[in-house]
C-alpha cells in the first residue's frame, strides 16, 4: 500500500531572506495535541499537490500564500513522516490575510530564526526544521 501524500508550507516572513517561521500547534487528535507542525494537509484525489496546499492553508489559517521553492526531502524528494504518510513541503509567504488557527490548531506562533527549534515540534518535523535552519 502506497503512503498517503500530505502537503505543508514553511510559511516565512520573506522568501528571499527568511527570518521568521510560522508554527501551528495541534489541538487534535489528542495524541498530537500541544505539539507544533507546519500547516497543511492531505491531497484529495483530484488535486495537484500545490492546489491542495493552497486549499489547506485557506481552510486552516484563513490566508492566501505564495509558494516559493519546494524543500526537497531525502525520500524520493519527499519527507517520510511515518509508514503511512509522506510529505511534500514548500517555502511560502503570506500574500493576503492574517493567519488564525481555524481548524485542527489552537495557536500559531512566529518564531525568529534563532528560535525555530524552541517549540516541541512533532517528532517527524524536527529533522525538517533542522534542515530548514541550516539553509
Coordinates of C-alpha atoms in Angstrom, one line a residue:
X1 CA 0.0 0.0 0.0
X2 CA 1.4 3.4 -1.0
X3 CA 1.8 6.1 1.7
X4 CA -0.7 8.9 1.8
X5 CA 0.7 12.2 0.4
X6 CA 0.3 15.3 2.6
X7 CA 1.5 18.8 1.7
X8 CA 2.7 21.6 4.0
X9 CA 4.0 25.1 4.0
X10 CA 7.0 26.5 5.8
X11 CA 5.5 30.0 5.9
X12 CA 8.2 32.6 6.5
X13 CA 8.2 36.4 6.6
X14 CA 10.3 36.7 3.4
X15 CA 11.1 34.1 0.8
X16 CA 14.4 35.7 -0.1
X17 CA 15.6 36.2 3.4
X18 CA 13.6 34.1 5.8
X19 CA 13.9 35.2 9.4
X20 CA 10.6 34.2 11.0
X21 CA 8.8 30.9 10.6
X22 CA 5.1 30.3 11.4
X23 CA 4.5 27.2 13.5
X24 CA 1.0 25.8 14.2
X25 CA 0.1 24.0 17.5
X26 CA -2.1 20.9 17.1
X27 CA -5.3 20.8 19.0
X28 CA -6.5 17.4 17.7
X29 CA -6.2 14.5 17.7
X30 CA -5.4 14.1 21.4
X31 CA -2.2 12.1 20.7
X32 CA -0.8 15.2 18.9
X33 CA -2.3 18.0 20.9
X34 CA 0.2 20.5 22.1
X35 CA 2.8 19.7 19.5
X36 CA 3.8 22.1 16.7
X37 CA 3.8 21.5 13.0
X38 CA 3.9 23.0 9.5
X39 CA 0.3 23.9 8.4
X40 CA -1.1 21.7 5.6
X41 CA -2.9 18.5 5.0
X42 CA -3.9 15.7 2.7
X43 CA -4.1 15.9 -1.1
X44 CA -7.5 15.0 -2.4
X45 CA -7.6 12.6 -5.4
X46 CA -8.4 15.2 -8.0
X47 CA -6.0 17.9 -6.8
X48 CA -2.4 18.8 -7.6
X49 CA -0.2 19.0 -4.5
X50 CA 0.1 22.7 -5.0
X51 CA -3.7 23.2 -5.2
X52 CA -4.2 21.1 -2.2
X53 CA -1.7 23.2 -0.2
X54 CA -3.4 26.4 -1.1
X55 CA -6.8 24.9 -0.1
X56 CA -5.5 23.6 3.2
X57 CA -3.9 26.9 4.1
X58 CA -7.1 28.8 3.4
X59 CA -9.1 26.3 5.5
X60 CA -6.6 26.1 8.4
X61 CA -5.4 29.6 8.6
X62 CA -7.7 31.8 6.5
X63 CA -5.0 33.3 4.4
X64 CA -3.6 33.2 0.9
X65 CA 0.1 32.3 0.3
X66 CA 2.6 32.5 -2.5
X67 CA 4.7 29.3 -2.9
X68 CA 8.4 29.5 -3.1
X69 CA 10.8 26.6 -3.8
X70 CA 9.9 23.1 -2.7
X71 CA 12.0 21.8 0.1
X72 CA 13.2 18.5 -1.4
X73 CA 13.3 15.7 1.1
X74 CA 15.6 12.7 1.2
X75 CA 12.9 10.1 0.4
X76 CA 12.4 10.3 -3.3
X77 CA 12.1 14.1 -2.9
X78 CA 9.6 13.8 0.0
X79 CA 9.8 13.7 3.7
X80 CA 8.7 10.4 5.3
X81 CA 6.6 11.2 8.3
X82 CA 5.6 7.6 9.2
X83 CA 4.9 4.3 7.5
X84 CA 1.5 5.7 6.5
X85 CA 2.4 9.3 5.4
X86 CA 4.9 11.2 3.3
X87 CA 5.0 15.0 2.9
X88 CA 6.0 17.5 0.3
X89 CA 6.9 20.9 1.7
X90 CA 7.2 24.3 0.1
X91 CA 8.6 27.6 1.4
X92 CA 5.7 30.1 1.4
X93 CA 4.9 33.7 2.4
X94 CA 1.6 35.4 3.1
X95 CA 0.0 37.4 0.4
X96 CA -3.4 38.1 1.9
X97 CA -4.9 37.9 5.4
X98 CA -3.7 37.5 8.9
X99 CA -3.3 33.8 9.9
X100 CA -5.6 32.5 12.6
X101 CA -5.9 28.9 14.0
X102 CA -9.2 27.9 12.4
X103 CA -9.1 24.1 12.1
X104 CA -7.0 21.5 14.0
X105 CA -4.8 24.1 15.7
X106 CA -5.3 26.2 18.8
X107 CA -2.3 28.5 18.5
X108 CA 0.1 30.0 15.9
X109 CA 3.5 31.4 16.7
X110 CA 6.0 33.4 14.6
X111 CA 9.4 32.0 15.6
X112 CA 12.6 34.1 15.0
X113 CA 15.2 32.1 13.1
X114 CA 17.4 31.7 16.2
X115 CA 14.4 30.1 17.9
X116 CA 13.0 27.8 15.2
X117 CA 13.6 24.8 17.3
X118 CA 12.3 26.2 20.6
X119 CA 8.8 24.7 20.4
X120 CA 8.0 20.9 20.8
X121 CA 7.6 20.1 17.1
X122 CA 6.0 16.8 16.0
X123 CA 8.8 14.2 16.0
X124 CA 8.7 13.8 12.2
X125 CA 9.0 17.6 11.7
X126 CA 12.1 18.1 13.9
X127 CA 14.6 17.0 11.3
X128 CA 12.8 19.1 8.7
X129 CA 13.1 22.2 10.9
X130 CA 16.8 21.4 11.5
X131 CA 17.2 21.1 7.7
X132 CA 15.5 24.5 7.1
X133 CA 17.5 26.2 9.8
X134 CA 20.7 25.0 8.1
X135 CA 19.8 26.5 4.7

